[in-house]
PDB file of C-alpha atoms and ligand atoms in Angstrom:
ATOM      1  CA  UNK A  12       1.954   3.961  19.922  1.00 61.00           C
ATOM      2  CA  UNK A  13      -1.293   6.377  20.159  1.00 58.00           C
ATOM      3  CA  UNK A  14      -3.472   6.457  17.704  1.00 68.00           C
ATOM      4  CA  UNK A  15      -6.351   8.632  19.138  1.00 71.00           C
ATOM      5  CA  UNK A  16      -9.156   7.266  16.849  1.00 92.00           C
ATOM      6  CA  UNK A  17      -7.811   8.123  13.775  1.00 97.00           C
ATOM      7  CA  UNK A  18      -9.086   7.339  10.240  1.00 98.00           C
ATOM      8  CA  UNK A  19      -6.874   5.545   8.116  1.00 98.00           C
ATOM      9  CA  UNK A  20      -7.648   4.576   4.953  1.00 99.00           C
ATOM     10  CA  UNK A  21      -5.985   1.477   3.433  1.00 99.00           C
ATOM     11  CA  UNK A  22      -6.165   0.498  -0.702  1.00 99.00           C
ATOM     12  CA  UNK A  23      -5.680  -3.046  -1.513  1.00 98.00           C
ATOM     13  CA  UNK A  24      -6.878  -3.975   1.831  1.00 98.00           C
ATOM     14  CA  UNK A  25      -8.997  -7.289   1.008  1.00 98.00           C
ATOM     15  CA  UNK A  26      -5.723  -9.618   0.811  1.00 98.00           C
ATOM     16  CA  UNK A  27      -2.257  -9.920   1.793  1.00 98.00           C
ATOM     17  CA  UNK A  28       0.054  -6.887   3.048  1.00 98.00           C
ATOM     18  CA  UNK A  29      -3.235  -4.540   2.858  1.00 99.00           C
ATOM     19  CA  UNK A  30      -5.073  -6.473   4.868  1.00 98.00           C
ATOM     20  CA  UNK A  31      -2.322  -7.233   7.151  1.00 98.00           C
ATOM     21  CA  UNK A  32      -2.195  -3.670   7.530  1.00 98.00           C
ATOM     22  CA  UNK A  33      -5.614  -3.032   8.067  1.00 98.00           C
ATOM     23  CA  UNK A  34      -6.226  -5.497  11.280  1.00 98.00           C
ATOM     24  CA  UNK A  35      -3.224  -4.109  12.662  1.00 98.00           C
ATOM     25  CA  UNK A  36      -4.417  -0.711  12.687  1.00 98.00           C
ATOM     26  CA  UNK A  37      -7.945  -1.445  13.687  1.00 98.00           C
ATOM     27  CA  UNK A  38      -6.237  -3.000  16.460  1.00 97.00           C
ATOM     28  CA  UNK A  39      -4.202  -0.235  17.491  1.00 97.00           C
ATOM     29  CA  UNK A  40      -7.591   1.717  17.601  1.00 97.00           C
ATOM     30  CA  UNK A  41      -7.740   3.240  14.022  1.00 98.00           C
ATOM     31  CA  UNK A  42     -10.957   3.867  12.326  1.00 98.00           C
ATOM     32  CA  UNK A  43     -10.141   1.802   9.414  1.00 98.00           C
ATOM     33  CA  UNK A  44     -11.550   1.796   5.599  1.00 98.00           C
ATOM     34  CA  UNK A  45     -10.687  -1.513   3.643  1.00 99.00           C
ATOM     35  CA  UNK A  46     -10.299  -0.804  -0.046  1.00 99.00           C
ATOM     36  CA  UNK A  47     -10.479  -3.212  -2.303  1.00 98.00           C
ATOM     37  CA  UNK A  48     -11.556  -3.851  -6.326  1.00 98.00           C
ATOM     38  CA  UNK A  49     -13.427  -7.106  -7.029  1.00 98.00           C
ATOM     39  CA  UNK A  50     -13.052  -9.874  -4.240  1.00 98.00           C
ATOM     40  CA  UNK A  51     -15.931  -8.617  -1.922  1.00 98.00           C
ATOM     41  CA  UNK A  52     -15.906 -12.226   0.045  1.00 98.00           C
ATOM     42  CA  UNK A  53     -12.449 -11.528   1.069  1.00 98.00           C
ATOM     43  CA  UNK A  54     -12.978  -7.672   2.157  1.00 98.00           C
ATOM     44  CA  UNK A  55     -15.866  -9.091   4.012  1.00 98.00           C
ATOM     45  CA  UNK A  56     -13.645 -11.450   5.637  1.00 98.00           C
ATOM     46  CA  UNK A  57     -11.477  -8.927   7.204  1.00 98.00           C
ATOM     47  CA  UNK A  58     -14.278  -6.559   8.074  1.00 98.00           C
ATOM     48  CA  UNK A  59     -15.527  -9.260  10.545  1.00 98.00           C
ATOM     49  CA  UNK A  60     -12.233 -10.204  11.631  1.00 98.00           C
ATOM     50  CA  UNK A  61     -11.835  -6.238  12.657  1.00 98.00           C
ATOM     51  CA  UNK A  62     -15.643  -5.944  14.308  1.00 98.00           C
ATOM     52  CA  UNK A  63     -15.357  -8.900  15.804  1.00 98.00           C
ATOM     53  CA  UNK A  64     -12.387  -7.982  17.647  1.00 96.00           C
ATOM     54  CA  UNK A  65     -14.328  -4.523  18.877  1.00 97.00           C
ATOM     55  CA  UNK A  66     -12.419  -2.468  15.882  1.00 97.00           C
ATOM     56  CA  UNK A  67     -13.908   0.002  13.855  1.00 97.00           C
ATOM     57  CA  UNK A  68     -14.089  -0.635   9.655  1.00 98.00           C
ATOM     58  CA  UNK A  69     -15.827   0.245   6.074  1.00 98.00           C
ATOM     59  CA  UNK A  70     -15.086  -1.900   2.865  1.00 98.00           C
ATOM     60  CA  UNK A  71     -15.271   0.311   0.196  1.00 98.00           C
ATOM     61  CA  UNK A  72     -15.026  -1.328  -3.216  1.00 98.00           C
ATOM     62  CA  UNK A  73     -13.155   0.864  -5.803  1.00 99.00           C
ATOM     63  CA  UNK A  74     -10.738   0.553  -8.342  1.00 99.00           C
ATOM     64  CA  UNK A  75      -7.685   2.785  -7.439  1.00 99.00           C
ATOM     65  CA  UNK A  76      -6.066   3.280 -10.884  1.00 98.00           C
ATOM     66  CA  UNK A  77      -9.882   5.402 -12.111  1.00 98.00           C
ATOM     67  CA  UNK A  78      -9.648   8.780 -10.938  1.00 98.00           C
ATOM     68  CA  UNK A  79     -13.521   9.344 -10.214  1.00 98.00           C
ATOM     69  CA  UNK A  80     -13.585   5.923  -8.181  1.00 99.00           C
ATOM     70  CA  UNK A  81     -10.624   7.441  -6.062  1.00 99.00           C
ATOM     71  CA  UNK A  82     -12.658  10.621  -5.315  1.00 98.00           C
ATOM     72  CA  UNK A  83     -15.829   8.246  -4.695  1.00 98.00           C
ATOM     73  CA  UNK A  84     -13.903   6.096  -1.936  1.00 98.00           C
ATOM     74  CA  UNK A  85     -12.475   9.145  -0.058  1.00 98.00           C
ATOM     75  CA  UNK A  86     -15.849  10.742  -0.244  1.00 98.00           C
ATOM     76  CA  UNK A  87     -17.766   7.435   1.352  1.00 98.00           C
ATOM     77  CA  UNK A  88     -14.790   7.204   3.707  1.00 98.00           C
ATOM     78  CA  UNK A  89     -15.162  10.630   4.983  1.00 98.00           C
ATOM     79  CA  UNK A  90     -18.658  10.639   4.981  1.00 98.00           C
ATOM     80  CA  UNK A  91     -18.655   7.498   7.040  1.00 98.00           C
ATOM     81  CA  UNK A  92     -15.539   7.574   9.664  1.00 98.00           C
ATOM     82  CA  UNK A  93     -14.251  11.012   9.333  1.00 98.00           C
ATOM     83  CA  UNK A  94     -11.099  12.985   7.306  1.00 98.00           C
ATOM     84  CA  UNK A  95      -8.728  11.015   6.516  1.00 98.00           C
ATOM     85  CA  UNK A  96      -5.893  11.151   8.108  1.00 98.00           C
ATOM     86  CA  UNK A  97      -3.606   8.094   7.186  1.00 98.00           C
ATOM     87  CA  UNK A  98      -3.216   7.045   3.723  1.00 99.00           C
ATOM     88  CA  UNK A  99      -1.794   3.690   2.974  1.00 99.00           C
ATOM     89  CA  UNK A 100      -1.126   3.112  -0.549  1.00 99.00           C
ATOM     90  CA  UNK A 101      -0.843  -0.090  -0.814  1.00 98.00           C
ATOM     91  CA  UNK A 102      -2.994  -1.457  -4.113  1.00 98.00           C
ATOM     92  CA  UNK A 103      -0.935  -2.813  -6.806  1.00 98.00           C
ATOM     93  CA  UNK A 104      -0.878  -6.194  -8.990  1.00 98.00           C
ATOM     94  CA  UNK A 105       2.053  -7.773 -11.169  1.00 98.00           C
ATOM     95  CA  UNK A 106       1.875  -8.525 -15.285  1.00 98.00           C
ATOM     96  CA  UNK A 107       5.555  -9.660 -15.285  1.00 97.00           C
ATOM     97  CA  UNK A 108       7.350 -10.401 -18.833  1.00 97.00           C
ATOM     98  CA  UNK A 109      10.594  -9.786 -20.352  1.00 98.00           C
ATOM     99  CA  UNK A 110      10.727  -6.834 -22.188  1.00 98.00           C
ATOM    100  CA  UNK A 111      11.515  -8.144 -25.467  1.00 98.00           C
ATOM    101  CA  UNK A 112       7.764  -9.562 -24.730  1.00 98.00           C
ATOM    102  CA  UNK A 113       6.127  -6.949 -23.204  1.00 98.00           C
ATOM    103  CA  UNK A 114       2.633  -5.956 -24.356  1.00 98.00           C
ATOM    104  CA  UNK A 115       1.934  -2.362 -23.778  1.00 98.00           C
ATOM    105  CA  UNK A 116      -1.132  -3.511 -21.356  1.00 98.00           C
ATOM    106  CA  UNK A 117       0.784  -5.031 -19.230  1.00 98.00           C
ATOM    107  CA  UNK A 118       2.969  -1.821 -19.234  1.00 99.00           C
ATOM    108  CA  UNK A 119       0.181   0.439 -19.177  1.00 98.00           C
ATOM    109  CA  UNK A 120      -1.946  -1.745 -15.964  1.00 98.00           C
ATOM    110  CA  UNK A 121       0.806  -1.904 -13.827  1.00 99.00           C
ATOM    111  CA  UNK A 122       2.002   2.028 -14.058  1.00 99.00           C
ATOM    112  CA  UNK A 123      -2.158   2.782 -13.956  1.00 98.00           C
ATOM    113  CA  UNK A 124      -2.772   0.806 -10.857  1.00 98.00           C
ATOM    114  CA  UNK A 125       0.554   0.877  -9.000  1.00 98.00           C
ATOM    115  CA  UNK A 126       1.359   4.399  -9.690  1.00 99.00           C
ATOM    116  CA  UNK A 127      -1.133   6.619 -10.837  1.00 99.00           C
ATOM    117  CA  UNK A 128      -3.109   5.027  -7.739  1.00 99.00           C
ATOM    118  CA  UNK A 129      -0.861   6.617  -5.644  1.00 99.00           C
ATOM    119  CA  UNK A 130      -0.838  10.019  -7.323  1.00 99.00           C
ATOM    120  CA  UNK A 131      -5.249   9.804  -7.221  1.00 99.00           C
ATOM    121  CA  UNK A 132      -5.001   8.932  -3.942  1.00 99.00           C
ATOM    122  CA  UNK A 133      -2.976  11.302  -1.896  1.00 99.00           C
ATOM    123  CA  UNK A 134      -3.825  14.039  -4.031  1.00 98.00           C
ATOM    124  CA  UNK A 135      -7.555  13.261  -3.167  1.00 98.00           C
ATOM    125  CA  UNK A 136      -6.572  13.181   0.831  1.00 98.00           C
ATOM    126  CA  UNK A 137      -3.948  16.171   1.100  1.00 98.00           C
ATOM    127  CA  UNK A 138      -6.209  19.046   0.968  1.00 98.00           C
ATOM    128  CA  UNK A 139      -7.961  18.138   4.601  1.00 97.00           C
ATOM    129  CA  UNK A 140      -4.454  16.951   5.923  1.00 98.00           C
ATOM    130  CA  UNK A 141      -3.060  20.086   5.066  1.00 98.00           C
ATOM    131  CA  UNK A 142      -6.303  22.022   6.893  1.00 98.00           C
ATOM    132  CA  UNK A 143      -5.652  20.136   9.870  1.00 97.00           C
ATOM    133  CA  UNK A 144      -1.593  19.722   9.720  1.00 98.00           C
ATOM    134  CA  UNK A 145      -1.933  16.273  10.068  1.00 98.00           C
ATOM    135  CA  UNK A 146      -1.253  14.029   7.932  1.00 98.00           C
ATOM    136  CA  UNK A 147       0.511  10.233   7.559  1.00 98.00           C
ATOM    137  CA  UNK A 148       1.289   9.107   3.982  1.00 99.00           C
ATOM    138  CA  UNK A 149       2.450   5.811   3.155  1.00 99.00           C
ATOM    139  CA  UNK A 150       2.989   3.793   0.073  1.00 99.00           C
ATOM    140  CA  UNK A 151       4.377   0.106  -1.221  1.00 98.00           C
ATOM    141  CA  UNK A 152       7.431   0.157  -2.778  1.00 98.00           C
ATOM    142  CA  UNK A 153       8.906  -2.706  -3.626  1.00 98.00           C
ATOM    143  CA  UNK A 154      12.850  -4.412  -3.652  1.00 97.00           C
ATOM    144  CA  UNK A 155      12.165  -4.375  -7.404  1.00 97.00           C
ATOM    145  CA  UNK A 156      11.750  -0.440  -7.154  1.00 98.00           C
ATOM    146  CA  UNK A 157      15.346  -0.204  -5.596  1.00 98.00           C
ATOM    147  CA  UNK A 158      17.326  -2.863  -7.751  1.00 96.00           C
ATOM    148  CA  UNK A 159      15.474  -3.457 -11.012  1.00 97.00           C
ATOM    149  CA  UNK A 160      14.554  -7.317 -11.585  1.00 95.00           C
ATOM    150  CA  UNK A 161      14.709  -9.154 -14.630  1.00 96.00           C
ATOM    151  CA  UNK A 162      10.982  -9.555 -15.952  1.00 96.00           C
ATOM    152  CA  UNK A 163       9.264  -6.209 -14.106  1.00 98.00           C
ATOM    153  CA  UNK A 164      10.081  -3.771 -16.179  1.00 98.00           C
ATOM    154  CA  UNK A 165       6.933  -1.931 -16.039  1.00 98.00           C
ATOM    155  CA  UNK A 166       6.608  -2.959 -11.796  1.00 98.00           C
ATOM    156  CA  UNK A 167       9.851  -2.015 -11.125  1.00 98.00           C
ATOM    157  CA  UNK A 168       9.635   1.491 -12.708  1.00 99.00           C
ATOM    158  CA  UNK A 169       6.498   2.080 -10.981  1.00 99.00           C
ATOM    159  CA  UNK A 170       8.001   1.315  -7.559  1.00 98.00           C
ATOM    160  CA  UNK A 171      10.822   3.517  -8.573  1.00 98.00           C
ATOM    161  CA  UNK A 172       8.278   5.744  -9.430  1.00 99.00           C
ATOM    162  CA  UNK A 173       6.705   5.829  -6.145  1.00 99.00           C
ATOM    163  CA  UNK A 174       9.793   6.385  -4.094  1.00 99.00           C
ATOM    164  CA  UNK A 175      10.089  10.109  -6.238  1.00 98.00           C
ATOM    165  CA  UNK A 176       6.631  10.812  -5.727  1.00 99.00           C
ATOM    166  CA  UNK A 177       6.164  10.389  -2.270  1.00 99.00           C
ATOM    167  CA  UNK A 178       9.802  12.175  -1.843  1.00 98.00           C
ATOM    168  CA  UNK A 179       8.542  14.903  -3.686  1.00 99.00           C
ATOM    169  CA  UNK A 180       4.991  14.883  -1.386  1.00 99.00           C
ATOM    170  CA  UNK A 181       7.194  14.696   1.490  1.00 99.00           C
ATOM    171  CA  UNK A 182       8.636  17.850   0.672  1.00 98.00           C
ATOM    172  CA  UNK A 183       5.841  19.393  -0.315  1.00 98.00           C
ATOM    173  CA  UNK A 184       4.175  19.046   2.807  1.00 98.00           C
ATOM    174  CA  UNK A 185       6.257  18.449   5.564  1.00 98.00           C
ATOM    175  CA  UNK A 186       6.169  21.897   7.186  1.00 98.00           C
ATOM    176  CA  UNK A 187       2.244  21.385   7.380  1.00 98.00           C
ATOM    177  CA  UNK A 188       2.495  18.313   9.320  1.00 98.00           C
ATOM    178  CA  UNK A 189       1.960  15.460   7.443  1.00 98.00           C
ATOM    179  CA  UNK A 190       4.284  13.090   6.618  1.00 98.00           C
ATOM    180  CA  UNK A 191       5.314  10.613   3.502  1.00 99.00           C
ATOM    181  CA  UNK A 192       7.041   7.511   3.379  1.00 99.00           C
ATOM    182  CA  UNK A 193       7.723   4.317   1.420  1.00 99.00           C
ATOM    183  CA  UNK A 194       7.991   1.011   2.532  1.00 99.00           C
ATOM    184  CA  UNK A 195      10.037  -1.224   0.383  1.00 98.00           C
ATOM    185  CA  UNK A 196       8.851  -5.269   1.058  1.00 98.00           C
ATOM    186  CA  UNK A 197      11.200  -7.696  -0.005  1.00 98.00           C
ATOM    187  CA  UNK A 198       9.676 -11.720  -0.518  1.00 97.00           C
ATOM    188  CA  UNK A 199       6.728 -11.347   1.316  1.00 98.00           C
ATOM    189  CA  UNK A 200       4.196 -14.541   1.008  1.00 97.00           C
ATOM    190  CA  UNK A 201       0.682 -13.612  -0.443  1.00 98.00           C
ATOM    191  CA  UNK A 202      -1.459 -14.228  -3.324  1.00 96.00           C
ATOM    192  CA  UNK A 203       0.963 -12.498  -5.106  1.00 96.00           C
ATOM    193  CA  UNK A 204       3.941 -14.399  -4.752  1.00 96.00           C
ATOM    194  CA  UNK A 205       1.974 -17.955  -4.538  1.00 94.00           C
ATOM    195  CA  UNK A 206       1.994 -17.719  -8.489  1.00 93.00           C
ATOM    196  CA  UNK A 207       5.804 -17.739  -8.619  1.00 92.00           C
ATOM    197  CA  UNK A 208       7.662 -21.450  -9.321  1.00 92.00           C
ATOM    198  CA  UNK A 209       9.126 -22.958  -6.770  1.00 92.00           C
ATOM    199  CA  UNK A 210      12.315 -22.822  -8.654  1.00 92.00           C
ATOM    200  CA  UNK A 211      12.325 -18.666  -8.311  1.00 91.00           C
ATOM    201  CA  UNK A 212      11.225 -19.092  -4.466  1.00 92.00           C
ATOM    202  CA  UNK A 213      14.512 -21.425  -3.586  1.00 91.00           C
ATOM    203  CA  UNK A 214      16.722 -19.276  -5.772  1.00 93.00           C
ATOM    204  CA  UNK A 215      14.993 -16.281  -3.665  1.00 95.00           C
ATOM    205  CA  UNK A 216      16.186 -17.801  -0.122  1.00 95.00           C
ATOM    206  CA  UNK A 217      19.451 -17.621  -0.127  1.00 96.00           C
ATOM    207  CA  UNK A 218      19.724 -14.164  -1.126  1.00 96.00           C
ATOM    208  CA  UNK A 219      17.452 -13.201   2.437  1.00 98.00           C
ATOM    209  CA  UNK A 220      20.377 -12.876   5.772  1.00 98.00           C
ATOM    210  CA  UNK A 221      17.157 -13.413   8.112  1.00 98.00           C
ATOM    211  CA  UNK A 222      16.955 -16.692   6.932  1.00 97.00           C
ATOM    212  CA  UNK A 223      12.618 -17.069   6.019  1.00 97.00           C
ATOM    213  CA  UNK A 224      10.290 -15.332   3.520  1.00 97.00           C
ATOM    214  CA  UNK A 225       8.186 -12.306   5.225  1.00 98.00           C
ATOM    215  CA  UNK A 226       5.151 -12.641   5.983  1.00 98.00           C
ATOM    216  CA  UNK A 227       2.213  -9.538   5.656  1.00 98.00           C
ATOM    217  CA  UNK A 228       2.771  -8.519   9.249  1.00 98.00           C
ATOM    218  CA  UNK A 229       6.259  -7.860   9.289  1.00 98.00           C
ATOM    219  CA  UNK A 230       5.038  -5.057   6.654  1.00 98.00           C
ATOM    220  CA  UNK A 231       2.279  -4.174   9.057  1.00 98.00           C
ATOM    221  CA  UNK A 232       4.150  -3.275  12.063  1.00 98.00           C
ATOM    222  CA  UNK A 233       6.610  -0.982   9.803  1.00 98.00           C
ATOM    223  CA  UNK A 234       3.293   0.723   8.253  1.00 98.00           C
ATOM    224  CA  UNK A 235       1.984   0.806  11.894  1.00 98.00           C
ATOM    225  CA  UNK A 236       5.213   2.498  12.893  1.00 98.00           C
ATOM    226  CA  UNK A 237       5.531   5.159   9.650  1.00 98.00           C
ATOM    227  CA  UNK A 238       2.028   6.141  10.743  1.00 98.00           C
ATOM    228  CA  UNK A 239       1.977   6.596  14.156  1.00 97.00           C
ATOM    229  CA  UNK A 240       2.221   9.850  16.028  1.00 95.00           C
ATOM    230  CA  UNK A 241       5.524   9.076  17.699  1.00 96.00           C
ATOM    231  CA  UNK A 242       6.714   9.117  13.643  1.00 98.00           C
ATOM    232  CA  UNK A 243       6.356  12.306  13.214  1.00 98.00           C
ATOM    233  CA  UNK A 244      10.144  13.557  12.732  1.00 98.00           C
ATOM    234  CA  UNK A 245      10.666  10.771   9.853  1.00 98.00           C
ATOM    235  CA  UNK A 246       9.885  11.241   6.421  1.00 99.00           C
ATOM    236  CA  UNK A 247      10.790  11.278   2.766  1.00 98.00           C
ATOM    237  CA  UNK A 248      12.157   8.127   3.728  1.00 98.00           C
ATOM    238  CA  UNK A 249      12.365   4.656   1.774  1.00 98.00           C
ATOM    239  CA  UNK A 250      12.093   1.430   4.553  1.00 98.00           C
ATOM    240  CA  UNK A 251      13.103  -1.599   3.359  1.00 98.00           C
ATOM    241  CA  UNK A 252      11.450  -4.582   5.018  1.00 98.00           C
ATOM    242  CA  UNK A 253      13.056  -7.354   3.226  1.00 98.00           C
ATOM    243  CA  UNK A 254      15.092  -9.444   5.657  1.00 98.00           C
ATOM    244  CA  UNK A 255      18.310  -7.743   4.343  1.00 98.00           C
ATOM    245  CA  UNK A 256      17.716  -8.685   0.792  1.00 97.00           C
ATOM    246  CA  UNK A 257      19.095  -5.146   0.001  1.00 96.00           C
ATOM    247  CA  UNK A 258      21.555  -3.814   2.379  1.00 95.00           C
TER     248      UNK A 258
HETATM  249  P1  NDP B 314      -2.056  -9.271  -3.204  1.00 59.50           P
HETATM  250  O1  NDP B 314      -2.107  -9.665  -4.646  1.00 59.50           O
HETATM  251  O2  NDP B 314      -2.074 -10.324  -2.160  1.00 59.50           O
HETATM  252  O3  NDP B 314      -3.283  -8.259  -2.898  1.00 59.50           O
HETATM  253  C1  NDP B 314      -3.466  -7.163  -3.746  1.00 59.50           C
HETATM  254  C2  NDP B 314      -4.520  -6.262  -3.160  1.00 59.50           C
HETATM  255  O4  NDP B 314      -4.633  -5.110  -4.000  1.00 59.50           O
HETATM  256  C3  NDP B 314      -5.897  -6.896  -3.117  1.00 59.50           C
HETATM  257  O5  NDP B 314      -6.556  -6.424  -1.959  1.00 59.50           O
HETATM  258  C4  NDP B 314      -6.574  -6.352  -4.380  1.00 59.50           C
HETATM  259  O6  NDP B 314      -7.999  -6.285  -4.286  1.00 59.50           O
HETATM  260  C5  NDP B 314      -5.994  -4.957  -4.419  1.00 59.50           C
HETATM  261  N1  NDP B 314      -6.023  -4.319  -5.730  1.00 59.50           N
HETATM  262  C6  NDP B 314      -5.424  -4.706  -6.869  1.00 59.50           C
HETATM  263  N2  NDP B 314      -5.723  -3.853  -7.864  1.00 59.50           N
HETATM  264  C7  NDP B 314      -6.526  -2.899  -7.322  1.00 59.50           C
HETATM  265  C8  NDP B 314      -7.192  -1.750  -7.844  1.00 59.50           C
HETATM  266  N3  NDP B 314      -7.078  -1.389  -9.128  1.00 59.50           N
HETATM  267  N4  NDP B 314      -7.971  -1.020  -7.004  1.00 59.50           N
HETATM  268  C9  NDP B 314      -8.111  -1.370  -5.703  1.00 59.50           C
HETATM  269  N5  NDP B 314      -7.508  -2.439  -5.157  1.00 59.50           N
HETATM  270  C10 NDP B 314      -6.739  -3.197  -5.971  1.00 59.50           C
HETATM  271  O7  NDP B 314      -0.779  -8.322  -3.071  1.00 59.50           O
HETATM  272  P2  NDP B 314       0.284  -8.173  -1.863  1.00 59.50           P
HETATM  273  O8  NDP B 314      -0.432  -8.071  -0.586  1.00 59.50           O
HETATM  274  O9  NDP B 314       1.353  -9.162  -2.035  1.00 59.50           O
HETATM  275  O10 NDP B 314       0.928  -6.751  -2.235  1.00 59.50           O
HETATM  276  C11 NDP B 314       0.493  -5.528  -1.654  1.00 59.50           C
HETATM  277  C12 NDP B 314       1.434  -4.420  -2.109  1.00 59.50           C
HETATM  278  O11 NDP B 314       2.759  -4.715  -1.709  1.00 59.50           O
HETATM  279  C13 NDP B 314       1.469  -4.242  -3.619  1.00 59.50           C
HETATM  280  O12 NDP B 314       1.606  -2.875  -3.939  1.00 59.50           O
HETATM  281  C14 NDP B 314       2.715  -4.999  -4.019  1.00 59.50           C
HETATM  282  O13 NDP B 314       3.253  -4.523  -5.224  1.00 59.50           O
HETATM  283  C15 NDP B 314       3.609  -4.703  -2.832  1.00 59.50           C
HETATM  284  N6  NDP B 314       4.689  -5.652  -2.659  1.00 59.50           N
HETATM  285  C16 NDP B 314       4.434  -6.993  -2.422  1.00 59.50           C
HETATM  286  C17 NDP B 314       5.476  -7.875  -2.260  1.00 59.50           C
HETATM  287  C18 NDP B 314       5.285  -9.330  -1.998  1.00 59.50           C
HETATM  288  O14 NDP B 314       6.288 -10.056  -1.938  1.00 59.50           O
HETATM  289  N7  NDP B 314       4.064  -9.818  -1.817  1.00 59.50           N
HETATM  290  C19 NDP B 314       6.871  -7.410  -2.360  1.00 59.50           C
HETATM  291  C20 NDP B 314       7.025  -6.017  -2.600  1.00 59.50           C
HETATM  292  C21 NDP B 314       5.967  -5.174  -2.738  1.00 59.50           C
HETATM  293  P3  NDP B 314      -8.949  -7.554  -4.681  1.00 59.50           P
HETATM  294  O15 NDP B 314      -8.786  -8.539  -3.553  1.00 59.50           O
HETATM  295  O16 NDP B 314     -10.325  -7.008  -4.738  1.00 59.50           O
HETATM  296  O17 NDP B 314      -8.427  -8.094  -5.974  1.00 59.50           O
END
């Protein structure tokens, strides 16, 4: 798949799926900028794992869900690698609890960072994709988004949340060239789901046909696809990654 030196630009890029994402793309010869909010070790960490493979990467440490941060990091990644032309939104954190028990922080972090992120973030980007009708939009979904789970009430309607955004983007802008799509991941083992009890891991098995938990590139080579030039005739469309968890 080409990817003439293109600048993609990757949130949530220091760990897990993001990161994932962001060494595959480096290594498919994208111009890559990892975002990230606090662990600067770990952004380091795949920085040097993308130079010292010949790639081509910023870290840029912002928090996604703050509007003026958003406009920072596009501004440092443009300023440094060029428009951008991929958008990966892929930032986004879990405060799961029952909704009986829901505090309205949990509520309000979780819509802030894994939804408004994604509204601050390809608005910031669409104006130059539009200029130079190109454009690849992608953003993290989640199983949860597509069939509601018991304890993410505030995750699962931001998921949802993404899948009528991005729809809506991909409507919006797909006579100019750019395109918008969601990835859906299904059990996919990072930091994320390391906190969950091995009791809700073995009762997650079962319910997977492929038979194993995902791991962050199985995301990455979807992403990689979605974004890809050869993509170009596929959008507004929801890709579940998830082993079959939801067919
Ligand atoms: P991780 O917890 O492993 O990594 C989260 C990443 O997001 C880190 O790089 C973190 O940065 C960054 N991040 C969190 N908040 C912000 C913020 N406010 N601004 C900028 N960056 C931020 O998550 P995963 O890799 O597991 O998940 C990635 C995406 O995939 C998420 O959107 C998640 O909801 C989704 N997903 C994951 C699934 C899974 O099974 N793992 C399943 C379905 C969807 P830092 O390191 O600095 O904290």
């Amino acid at each position: 798949m080409s990817s003439p030196g293109r600048v993609a630009l990757v949130t949530g890029a220091s760990r897990g799926i993001g990161r994932s994402i962001a060494i595959e793309l480096a290594a498919r010869g994208y111009r890559v900028a990892i975002n990230y909010q606090s662990r600067e070790s770990a952004a380091e960490e795949a920085l040097r794992i993308i130079r010292d493979s010949g790639g081509t990467a910023i870290a840029v440490r912002a928090d996604v869900s703050d509007q003026n941060q958003v406009g920072e990091l596009v501004e440092r990644t443009e300023r440094e690698l060029g428009r951008v032309e991929i958008l990966v939104n892929n930032a986004g954190i879990t405060r799961d609890n029952l909704l009986m028990r829901m505090k309205d922080s949990e509520w309000d972090d979780v819509i802030r960072t894994n939804l408004n992120s994604v509204y601050y973030c390809t608005q910031a980007v669409i104006r130059g994709m539009m200029k130079a009708r190109f454009g690849r939009i992608v953003a993290m979904s989640s199983v949860s988004g597509l069939i509601g789970n018991a304890g993410q009430v505030n995750y699962a309607a931001a998921k949802a949340g993404i899948i009528g955004l991005i729809r809506s983007v991909a409507r919006e802008l797909g006579g100019r060239g750019v395109t918008a799509n969601v990835i859906a991941p299904g059990y996919i083992d990072t930091d994320m789901t390391s906190v969950l009890s091995d009791d809700v891991k073995s009762g997650i098995l079962p319910r997977i046909p492929v038979g194993r938990y995902g791991r962050p590139e199985d995301i990455a080579s979807a992403a990689a696809f979605l974004v890809s030039d050869e993509a170009a005739y596929i959008t507004g469309q929801v890709l579940a990654v998830d082993g079959g968890m939801t067919m």
